[in-house]
PDB file of C-alpha atoms and ligand atoms in Angstrom:
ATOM      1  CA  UNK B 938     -17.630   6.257   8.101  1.00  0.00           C
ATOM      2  CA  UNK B 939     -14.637   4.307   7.901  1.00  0.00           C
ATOM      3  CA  UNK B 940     -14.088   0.550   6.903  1.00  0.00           C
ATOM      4  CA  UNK B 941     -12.775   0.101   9.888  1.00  0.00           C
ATOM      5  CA  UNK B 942     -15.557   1.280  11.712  1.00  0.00           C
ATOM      6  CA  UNK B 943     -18.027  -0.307   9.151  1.00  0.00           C
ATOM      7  CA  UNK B 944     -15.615  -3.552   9.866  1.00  0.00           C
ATOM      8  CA  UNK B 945     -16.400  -3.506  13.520  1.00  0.00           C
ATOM      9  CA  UNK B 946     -20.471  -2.995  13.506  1.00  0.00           C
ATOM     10  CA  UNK B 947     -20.495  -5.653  10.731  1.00  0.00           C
ATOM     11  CA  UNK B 948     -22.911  -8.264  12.233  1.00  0.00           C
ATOM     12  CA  UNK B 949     -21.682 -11.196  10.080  1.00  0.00           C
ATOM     13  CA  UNK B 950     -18.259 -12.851  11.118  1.00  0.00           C
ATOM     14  CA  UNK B 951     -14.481 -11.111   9.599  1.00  0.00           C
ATOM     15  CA  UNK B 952     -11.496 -11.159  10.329  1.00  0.00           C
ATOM     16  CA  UNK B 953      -9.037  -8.713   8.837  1.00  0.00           C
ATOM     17  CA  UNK B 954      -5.103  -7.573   9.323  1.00  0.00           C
ATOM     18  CA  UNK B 955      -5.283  -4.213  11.543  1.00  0.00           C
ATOM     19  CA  UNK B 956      -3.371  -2.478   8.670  1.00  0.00           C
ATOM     20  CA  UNK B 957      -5.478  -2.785   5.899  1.00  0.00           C
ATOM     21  CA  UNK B 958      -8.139  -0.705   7.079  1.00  0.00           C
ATOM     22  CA  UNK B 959      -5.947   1.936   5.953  1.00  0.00           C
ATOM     23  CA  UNK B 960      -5.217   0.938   2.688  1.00  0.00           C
ATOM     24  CA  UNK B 961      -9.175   0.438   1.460  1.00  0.00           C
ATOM     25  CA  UNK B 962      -9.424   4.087   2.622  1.00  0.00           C
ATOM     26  CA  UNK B 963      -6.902   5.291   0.749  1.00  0.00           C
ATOM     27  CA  UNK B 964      -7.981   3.552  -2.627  1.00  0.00           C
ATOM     28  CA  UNK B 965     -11.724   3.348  -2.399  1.00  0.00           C
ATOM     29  CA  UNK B 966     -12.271   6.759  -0.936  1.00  0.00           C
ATOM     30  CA  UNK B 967     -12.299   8.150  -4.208  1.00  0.00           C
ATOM     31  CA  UNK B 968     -14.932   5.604  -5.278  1.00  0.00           C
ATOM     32  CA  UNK B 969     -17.588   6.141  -2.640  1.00  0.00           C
ATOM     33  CA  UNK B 970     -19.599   8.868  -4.466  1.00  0.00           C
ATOM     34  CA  UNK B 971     -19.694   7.258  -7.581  1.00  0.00           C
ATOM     35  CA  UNK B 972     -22.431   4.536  -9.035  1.00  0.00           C
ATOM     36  CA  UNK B 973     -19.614   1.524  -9.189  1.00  0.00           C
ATOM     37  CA  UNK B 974     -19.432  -1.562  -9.806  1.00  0.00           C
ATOM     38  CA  UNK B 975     -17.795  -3.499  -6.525  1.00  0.00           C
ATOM     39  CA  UNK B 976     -16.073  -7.296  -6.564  1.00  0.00           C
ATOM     40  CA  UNK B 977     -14.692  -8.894  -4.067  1.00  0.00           C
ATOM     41  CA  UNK B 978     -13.650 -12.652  -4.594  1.00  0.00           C
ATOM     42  CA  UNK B 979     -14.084 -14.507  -1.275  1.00  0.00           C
ATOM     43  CA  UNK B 980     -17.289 -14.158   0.831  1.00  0.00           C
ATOM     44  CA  UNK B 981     -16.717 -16.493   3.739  1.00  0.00           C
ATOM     45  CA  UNK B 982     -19.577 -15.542   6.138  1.00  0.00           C
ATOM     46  CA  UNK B 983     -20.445 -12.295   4.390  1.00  0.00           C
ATOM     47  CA  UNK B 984     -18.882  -9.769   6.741  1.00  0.00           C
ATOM     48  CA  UNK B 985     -16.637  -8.074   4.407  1.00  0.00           C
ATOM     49  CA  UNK B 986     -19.579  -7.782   1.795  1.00  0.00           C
ATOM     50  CA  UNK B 987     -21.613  -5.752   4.518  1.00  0.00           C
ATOM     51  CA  UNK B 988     -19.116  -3.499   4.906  1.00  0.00           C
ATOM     52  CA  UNK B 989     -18.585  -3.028   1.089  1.00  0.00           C
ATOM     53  CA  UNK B 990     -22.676  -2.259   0.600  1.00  0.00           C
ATOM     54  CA  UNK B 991     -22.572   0.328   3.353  1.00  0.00           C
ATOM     55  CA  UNK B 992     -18.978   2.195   2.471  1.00  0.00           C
ATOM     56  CA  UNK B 993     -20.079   2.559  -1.192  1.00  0.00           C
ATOM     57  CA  UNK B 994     -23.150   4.739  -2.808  1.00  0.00           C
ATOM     58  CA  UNK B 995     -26.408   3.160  -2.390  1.00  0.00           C
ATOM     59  CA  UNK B 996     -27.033   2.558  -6.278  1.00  0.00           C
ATOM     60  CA  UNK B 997     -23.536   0.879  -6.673  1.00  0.00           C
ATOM     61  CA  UNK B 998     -23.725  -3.060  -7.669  1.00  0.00           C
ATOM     62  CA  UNK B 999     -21.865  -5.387  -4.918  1.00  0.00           C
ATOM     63  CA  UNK B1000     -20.875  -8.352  -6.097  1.00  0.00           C
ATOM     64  CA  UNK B1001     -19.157 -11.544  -4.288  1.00  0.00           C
ATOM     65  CA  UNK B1002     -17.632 -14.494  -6.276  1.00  0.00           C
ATOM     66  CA  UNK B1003     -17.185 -17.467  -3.939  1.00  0.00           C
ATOM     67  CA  UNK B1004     -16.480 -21.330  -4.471  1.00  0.00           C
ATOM     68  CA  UNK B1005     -18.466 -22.082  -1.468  1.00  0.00           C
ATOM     69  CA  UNK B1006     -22.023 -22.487  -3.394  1.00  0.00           C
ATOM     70  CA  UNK B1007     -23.480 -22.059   0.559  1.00  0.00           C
ATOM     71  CA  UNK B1008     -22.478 -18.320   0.111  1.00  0.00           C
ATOM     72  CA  UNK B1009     -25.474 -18.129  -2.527  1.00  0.00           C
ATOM     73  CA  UNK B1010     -27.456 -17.545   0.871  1.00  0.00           C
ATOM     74  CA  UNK B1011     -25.528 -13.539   1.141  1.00  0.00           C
ATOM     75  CA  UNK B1012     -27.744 -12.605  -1.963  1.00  0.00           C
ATOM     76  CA  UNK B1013     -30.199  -9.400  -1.443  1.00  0.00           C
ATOM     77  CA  UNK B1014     -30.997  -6.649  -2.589  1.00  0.00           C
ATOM     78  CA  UNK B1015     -28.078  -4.578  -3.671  1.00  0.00           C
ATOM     79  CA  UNK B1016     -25.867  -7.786  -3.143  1.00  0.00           C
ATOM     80  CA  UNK B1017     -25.270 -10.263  -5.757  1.00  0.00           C
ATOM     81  CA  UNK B1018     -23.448 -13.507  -5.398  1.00  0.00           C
ATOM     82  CA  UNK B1019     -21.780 -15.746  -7.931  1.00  0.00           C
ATOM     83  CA  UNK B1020     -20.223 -19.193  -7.283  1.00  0.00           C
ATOM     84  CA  UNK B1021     -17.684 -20.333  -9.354  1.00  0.00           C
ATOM     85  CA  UNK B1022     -13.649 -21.341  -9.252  1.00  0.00           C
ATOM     86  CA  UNK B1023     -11.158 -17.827  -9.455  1.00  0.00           C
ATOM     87  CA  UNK B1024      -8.502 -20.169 -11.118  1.00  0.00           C
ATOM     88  CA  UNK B1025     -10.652 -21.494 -13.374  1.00  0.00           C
ATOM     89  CA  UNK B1026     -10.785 -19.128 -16.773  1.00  0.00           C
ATOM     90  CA  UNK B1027     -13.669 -20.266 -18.629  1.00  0.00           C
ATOM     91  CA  UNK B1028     -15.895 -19.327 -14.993  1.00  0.00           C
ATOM     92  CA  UNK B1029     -14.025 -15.464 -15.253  1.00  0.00           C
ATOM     93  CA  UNK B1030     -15.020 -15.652 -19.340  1.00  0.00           C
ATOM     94  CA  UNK B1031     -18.540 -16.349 -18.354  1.00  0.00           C
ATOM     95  CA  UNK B1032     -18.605 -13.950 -15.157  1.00  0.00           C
ATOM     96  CA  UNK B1033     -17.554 -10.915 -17.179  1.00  0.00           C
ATOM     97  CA  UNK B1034     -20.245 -11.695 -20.106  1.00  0.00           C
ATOM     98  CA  UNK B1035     -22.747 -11.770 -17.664  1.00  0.00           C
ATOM     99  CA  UNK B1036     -21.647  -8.522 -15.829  1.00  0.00           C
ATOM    100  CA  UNK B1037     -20.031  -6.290 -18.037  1.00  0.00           C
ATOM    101  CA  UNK B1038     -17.037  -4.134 -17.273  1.00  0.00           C
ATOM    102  CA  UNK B1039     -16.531  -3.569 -13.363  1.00  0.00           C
ATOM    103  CA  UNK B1040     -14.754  -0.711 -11.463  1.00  0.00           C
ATOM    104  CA  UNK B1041     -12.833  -2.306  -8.463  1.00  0.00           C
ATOM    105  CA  UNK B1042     -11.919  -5.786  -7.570  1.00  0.00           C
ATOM    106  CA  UNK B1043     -10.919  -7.372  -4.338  1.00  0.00           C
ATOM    107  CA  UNK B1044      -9.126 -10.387  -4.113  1.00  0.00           C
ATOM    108  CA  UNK B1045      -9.453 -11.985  -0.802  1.00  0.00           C
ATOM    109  CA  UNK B1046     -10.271 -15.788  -2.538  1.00  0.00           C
ATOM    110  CA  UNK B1047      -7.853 -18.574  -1.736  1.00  0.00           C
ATOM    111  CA  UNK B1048      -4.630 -16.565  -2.111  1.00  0.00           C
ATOM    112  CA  UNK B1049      -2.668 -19.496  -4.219  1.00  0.00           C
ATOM    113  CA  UNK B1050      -0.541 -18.284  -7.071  1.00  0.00           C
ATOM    114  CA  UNK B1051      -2.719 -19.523  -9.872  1.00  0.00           C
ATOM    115  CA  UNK B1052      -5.759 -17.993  -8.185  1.00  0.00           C
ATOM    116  CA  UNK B1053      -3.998 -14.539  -7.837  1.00  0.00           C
ATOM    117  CA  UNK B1054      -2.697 -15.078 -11.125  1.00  0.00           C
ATOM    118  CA  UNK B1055      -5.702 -16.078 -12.934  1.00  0.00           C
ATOM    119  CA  UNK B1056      -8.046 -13.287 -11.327  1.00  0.00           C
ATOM    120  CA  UNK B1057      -5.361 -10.567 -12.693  1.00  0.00           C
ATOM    121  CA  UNK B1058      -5.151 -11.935 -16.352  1.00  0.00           C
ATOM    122  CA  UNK B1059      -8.944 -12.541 -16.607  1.00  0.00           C
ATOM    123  CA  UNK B1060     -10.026  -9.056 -14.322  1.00  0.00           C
ATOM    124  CA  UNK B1061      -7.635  -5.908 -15.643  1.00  0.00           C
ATOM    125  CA  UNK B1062      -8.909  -6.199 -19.557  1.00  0.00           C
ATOM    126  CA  UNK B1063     -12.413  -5.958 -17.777  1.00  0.00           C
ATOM    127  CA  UNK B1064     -12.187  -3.328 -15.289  1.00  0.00           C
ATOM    128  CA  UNK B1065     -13.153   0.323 -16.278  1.00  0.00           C
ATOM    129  CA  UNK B1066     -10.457   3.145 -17.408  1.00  0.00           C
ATOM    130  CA  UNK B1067      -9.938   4.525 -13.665  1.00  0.00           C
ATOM    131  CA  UNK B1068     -10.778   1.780 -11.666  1.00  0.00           C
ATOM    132  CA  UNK B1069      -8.538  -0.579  -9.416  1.00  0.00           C
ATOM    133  CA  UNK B1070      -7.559  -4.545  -9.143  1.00  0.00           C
ATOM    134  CA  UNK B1071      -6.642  -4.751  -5.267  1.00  0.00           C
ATOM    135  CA  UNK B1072      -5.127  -8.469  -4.372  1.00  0.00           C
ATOM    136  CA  UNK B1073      -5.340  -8.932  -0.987  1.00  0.00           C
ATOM    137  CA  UNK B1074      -3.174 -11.465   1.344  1.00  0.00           C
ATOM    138  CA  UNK B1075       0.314 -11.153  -1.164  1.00  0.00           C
ATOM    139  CA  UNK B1076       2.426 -12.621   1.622  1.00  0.00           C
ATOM    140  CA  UNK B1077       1.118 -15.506   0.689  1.00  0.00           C
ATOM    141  CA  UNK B1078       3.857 -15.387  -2.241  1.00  0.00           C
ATOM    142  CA  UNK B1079       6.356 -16.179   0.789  1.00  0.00           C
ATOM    143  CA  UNK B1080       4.597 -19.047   2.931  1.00  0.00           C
ATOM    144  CA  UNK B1081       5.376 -22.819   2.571  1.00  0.00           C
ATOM    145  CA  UNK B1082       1.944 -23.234   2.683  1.00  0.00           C
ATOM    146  CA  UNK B1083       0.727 -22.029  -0.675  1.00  0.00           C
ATOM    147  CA  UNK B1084       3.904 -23.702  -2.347  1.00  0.00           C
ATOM    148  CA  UNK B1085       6.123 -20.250  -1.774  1.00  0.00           C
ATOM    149  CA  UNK B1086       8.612 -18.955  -1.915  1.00  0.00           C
ATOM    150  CA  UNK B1087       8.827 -19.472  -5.647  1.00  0.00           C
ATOM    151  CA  UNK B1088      10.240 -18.256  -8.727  1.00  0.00           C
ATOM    152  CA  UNK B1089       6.246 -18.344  -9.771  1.00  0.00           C
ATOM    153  CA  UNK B1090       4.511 -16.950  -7.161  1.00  0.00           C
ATOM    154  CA  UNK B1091       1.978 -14.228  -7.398  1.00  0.00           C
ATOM    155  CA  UNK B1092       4.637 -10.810  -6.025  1.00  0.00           C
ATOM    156  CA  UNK B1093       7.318 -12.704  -8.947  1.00  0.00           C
ATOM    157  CA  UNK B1094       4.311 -12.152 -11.766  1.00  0.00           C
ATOM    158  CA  UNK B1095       3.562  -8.865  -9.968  1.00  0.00           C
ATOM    159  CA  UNK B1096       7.391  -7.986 -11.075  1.00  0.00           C
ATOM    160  CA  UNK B1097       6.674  -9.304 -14.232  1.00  0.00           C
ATOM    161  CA  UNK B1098       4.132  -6.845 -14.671  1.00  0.00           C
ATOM    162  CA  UNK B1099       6.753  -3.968 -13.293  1.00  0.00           C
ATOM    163  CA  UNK B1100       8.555  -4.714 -16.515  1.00  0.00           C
ATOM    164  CA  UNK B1101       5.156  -5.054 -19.027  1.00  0.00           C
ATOM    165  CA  UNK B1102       4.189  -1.615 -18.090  1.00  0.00           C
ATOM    166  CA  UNK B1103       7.664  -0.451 -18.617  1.00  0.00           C
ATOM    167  CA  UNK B1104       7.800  -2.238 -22.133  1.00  0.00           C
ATOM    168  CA  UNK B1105       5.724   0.946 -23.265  1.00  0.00           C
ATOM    169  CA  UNK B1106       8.953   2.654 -23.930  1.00  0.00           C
ATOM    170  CA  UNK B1107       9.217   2.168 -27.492  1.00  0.00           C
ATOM    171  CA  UNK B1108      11.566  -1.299 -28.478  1.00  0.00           C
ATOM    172  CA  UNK B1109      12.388  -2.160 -24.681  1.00  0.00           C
ATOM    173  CA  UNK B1110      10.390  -5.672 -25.147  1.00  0.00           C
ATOM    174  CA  UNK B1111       7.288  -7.226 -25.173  1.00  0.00           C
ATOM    175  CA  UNK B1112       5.504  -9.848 -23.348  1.00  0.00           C
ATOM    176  CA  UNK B1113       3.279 -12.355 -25.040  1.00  0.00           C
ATOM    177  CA  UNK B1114       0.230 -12.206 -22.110  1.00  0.00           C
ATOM    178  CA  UNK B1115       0.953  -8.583 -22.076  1.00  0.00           C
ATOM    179  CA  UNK B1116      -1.524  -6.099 -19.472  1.00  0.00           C
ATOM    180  CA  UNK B1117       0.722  -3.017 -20.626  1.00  0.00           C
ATOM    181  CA  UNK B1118      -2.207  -1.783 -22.463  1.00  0.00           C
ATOM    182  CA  UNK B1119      -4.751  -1.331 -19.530  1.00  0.00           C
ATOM    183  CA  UNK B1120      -1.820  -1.033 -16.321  1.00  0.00           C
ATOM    184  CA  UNK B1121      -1.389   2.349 -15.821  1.00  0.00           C
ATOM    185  CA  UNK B1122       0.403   1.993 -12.568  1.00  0.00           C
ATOM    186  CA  UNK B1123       0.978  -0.368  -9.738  1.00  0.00           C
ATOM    187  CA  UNK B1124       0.791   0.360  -6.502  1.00  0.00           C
ATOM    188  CA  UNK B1125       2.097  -1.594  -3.314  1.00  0.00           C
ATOM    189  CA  UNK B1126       1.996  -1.732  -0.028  1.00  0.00           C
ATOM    190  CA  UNK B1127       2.360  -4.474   3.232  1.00  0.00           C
ATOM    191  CA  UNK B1128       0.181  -7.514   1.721  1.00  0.00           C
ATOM    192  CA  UNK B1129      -0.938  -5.843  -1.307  1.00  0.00           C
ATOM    193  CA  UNK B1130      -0.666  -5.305  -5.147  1.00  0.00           C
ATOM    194  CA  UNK B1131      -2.837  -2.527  -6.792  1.00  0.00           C
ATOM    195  CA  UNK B1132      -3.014  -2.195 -10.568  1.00  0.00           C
ATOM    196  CA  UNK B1133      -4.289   0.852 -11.548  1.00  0.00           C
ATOM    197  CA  UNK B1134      -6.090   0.569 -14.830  1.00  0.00           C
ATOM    198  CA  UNK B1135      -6.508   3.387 -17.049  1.00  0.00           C
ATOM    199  CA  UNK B1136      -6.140   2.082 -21.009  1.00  0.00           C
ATOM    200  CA  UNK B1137      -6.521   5.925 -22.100  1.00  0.00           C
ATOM    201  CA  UNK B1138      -3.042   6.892 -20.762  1.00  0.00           C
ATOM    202  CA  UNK B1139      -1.228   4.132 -21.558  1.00  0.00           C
ATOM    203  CA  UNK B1140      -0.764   5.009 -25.377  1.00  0.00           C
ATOM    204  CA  UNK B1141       3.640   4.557 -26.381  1.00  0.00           C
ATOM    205  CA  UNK B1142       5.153   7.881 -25.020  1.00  0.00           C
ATOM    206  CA  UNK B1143       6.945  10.301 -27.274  1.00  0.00           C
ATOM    207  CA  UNK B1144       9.629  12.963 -26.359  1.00  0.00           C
ATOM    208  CA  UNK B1145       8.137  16.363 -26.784  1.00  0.00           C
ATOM    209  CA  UNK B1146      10.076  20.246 -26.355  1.00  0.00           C
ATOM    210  CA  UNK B1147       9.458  23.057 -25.473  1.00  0.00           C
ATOM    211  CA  UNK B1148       9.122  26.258 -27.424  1.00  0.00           C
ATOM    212  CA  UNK B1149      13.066  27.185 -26.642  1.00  0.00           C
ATOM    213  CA  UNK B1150      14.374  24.367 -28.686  1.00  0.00           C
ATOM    214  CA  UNK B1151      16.586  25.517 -31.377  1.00  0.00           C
ATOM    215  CA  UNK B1152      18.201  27.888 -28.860  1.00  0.00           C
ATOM    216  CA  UNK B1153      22.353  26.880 -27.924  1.00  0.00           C
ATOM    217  CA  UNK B1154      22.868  24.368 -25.652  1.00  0.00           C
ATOM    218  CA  UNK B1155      25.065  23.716 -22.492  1.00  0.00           C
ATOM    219  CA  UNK B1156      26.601  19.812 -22.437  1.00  0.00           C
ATOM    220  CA  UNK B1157      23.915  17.719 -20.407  1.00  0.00           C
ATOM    221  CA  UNK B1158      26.310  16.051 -17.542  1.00  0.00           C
ATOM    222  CA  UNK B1159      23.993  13.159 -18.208  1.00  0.00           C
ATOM    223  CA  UNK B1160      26.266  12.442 -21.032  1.00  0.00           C
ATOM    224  CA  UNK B1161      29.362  12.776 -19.990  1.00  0.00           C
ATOM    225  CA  UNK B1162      31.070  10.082 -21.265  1.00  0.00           C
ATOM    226  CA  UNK B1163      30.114  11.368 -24.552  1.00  0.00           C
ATOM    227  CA  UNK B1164      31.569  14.212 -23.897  1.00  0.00           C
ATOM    228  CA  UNK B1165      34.520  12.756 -23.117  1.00  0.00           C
ATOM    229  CA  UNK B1166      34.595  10.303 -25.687  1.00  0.00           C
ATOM    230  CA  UNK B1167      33.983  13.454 -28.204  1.00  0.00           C
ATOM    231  CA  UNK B1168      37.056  15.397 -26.332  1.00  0.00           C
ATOM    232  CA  UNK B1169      39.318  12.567 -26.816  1.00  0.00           C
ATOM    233  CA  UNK B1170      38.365  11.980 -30.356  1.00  0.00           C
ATOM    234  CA  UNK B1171      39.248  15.559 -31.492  1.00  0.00           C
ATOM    235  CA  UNK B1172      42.218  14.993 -29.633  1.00  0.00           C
ATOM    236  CA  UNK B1173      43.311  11.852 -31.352  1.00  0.00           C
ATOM    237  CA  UNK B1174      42.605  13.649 -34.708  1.00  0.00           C
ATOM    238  CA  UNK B1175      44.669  16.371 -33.978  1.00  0.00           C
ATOM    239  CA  UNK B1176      47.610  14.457 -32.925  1.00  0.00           C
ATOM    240  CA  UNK B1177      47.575  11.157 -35.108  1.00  0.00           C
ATOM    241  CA  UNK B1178      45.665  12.686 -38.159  1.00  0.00           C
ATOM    242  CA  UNK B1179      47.074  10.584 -40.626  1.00  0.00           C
ATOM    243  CA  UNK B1180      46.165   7.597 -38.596  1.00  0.00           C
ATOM    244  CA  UNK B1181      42.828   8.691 -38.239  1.00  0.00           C
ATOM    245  CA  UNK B1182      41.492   8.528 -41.572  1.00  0.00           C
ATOM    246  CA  UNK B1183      42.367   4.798 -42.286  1.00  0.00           C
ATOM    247  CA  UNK B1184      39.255   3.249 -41.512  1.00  0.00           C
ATOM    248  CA  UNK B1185      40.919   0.037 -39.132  1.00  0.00           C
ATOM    249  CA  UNK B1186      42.167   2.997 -36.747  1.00  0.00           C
ATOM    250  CA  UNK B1187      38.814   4.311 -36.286  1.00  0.00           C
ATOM    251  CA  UNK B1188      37.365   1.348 -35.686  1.00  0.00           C
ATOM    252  CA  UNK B1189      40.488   0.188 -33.213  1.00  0.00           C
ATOM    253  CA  UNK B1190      39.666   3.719 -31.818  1.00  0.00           C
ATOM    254  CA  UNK B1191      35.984   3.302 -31.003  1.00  0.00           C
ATOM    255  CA  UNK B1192      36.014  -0.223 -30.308  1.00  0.00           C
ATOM    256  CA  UNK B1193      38.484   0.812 -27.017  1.00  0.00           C
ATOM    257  CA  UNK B1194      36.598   3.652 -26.166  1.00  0.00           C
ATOM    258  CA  UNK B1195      33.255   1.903 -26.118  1.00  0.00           C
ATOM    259  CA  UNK B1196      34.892  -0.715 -24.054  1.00  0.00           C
ATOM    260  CA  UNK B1197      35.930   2.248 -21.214  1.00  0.00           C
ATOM    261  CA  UNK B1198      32.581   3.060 -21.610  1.00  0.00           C
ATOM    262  CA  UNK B1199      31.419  -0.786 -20.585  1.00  0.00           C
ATOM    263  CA  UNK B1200      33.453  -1.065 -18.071  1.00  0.00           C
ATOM    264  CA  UNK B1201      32.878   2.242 -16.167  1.00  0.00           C
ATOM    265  CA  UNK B1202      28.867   0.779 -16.062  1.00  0.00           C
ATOM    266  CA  UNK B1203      30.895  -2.705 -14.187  1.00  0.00           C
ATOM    267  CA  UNK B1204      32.533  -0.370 -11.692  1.00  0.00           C
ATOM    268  CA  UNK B1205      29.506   1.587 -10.977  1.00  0.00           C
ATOM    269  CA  UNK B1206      27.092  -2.028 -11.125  1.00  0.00           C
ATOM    270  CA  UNK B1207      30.025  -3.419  -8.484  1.00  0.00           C
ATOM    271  CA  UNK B1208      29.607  -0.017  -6.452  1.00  0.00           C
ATOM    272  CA  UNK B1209      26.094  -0.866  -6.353  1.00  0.00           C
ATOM    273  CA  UNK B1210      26.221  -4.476  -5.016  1.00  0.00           C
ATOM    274  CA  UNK B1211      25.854  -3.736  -1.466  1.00  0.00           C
ATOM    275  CA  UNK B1212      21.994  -2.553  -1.950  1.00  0.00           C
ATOM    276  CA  UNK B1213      21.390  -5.513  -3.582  1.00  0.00           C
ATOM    277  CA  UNK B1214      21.787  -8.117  -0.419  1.00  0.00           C
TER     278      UNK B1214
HETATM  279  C1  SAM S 780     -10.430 -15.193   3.598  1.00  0.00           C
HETATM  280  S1  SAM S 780     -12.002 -15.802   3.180  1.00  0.00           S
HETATM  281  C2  SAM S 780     -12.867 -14.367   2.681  1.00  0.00           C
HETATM  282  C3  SAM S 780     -13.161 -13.445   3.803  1.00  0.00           C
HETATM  283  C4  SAM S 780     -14.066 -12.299   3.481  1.00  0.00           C
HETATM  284  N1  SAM S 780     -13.610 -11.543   2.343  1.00  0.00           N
HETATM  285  C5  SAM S 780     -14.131 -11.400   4.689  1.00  0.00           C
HETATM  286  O1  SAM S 780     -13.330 -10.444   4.752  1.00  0.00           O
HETATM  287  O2  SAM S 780     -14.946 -11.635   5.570  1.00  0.00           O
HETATM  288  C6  SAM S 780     -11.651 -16.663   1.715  1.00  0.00           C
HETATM  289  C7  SAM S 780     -12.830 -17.156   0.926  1.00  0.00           C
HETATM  290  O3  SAM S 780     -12.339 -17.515  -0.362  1.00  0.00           O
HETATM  291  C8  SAM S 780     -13.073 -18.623  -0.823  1.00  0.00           C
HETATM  292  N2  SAM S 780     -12.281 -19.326  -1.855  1.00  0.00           N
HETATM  293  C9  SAM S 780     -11.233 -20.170  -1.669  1.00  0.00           C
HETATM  294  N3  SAM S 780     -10.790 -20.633  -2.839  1.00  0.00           N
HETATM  295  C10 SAM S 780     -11.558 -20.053  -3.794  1.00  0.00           C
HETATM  296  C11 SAM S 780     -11.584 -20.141  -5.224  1.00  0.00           C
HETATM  297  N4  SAM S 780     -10.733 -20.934  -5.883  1.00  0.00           N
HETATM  298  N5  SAM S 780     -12.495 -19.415  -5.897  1.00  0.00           N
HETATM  299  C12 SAM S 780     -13.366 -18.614  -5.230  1.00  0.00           C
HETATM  300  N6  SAM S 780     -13.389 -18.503  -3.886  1.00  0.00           N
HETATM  301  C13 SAM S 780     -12.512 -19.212  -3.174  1.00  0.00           C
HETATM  302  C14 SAM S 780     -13.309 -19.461   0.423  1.00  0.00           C
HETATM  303  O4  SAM S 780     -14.424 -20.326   0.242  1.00  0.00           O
HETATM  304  C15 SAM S 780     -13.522 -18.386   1.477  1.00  0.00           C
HETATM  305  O5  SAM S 780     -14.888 -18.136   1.667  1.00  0.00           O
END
């Protein structure tokens, strides 16, 4: 069955957005066969917690994490709830020591920036290589009412993290509260960050060939103002040879040429303007 389905015989009260049916099928489909371990953060009146113990296997742990301690009443078997404050570290510290490593967390708490925040820097070093951090409700990062839009808000950090998990490139950068060692990829849609964890394949990339290495080469057009650079520097040689081997001319040489180069990268970056706005 479907969540949406599962959504709609729930007895206990949800509400959802009619689009994000879709998107919990399409990440937790892979999931459902598997013993997992399930969070969701935000339990309201227990609806989306039914739906969660009946679309997963039978032997997989649900958990909910609410601040409302009247939630506590949602426990059963199968179900277990915690109480506790997502934007408050020490209760994520604790949570984690007394659950161990989890496969999939939903965010569908408060939705404030720090909350969003807080669950993400506390949550990805504990979820499992192959599991998923799903924040729900990310347009909050544009409504007045959580403080938004702001330079901080929770789709900004989310951007942040764009650039962490591209800082694996050897010498690009480096964050101090760095996740670039369990993000493996992240994944968005309409109202929704995933971070795909997977620690295993995020080790620093090297450039590898192939077999036909040593073989001759065509120019890679990738290059080409190497190329050029390289044609115009053999003909400078030829023509002003005695020039060429003072050491100032060189330098005046490849000072202007690496300026051409600059400013070719303006033109194209002023080309580009228009998809900016
Ligand atoms: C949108 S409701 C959850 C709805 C539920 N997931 C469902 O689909 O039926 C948000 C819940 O987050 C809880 N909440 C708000 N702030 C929180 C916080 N700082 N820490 C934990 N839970 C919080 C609220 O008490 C509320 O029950």
């Amino acid at each position: 069955m479907k969540t949406y389905d599962l959504f709609i015989q729930s007895e206990k009260y949800s509400t959802k957005w009619e689009k994000y049916f879709d998107v919990y099928d399409s990440i937790f489909e892979k999931y459902r066969d598997k013993k997992i371990t399930f969070v969701e953060v935000g339990i309201f009146n227990g609806g989306s917690l039914e739906i969660w113990k009946k679309f997963f296997h039978p032997e997989s742990r649900i958990i909910g994490i609410d601040l409302n301690p009247e939630c506590k009443k949602f426990e059963k078997k199968g179900i277990e709830i915690f109480i506790g404050d997502q934007s408050n570290e020490n209760f994520w510290d604790d949570f984690y020591k007394k659950v161990g490593k989890i496969d999939i967390l939903l965010d569908d708490g408060g939705h404030t920036n720090m909350q969003q925040i807080i669950t993400s820097i506390k949550s990805v070093p504990n979820i499992n290589d192959d599991g998923v951090l799903l924040i729900e409700d990310t347009h909050a990062s544009y409504k007045n009412e959580f403080g938004n839009p702001s330079k901080y808000s929770f789709i900004n950090f989310t951007k942040k993290l764009i650039d962490d998990v591209n800082f694996k490139y050897p010498n690009l950068g480096r964050f101090r509260k760095s996740l670039n060692n369990y993000i493996y990829s992240i994944q968005y849609y309409e109202s929704f960050v995933a971070f795909h964890i997977n620690s295993k394949k995020t080790f620093t990339n090297k450039s590898i060939n192939n077999r036909s290495a040593n073989k001759e080469m065509i120019d890679d057009f990738r290059h080409e103002n190497l190329i050029k650079k390289k044609m115009l520097k053999n003909k400078l040689v030829k023509n002003f040879k005695f020039l060429y081997k003072y050491r100032f001319f060189k330098w005046c040489y490849n000072f202007i040429l690496n300026k051409i180069i600059y400013f070719k990268y303006i033109s194209d970056t002023i080309k580009c303007l228009k998809f900016f706005k």
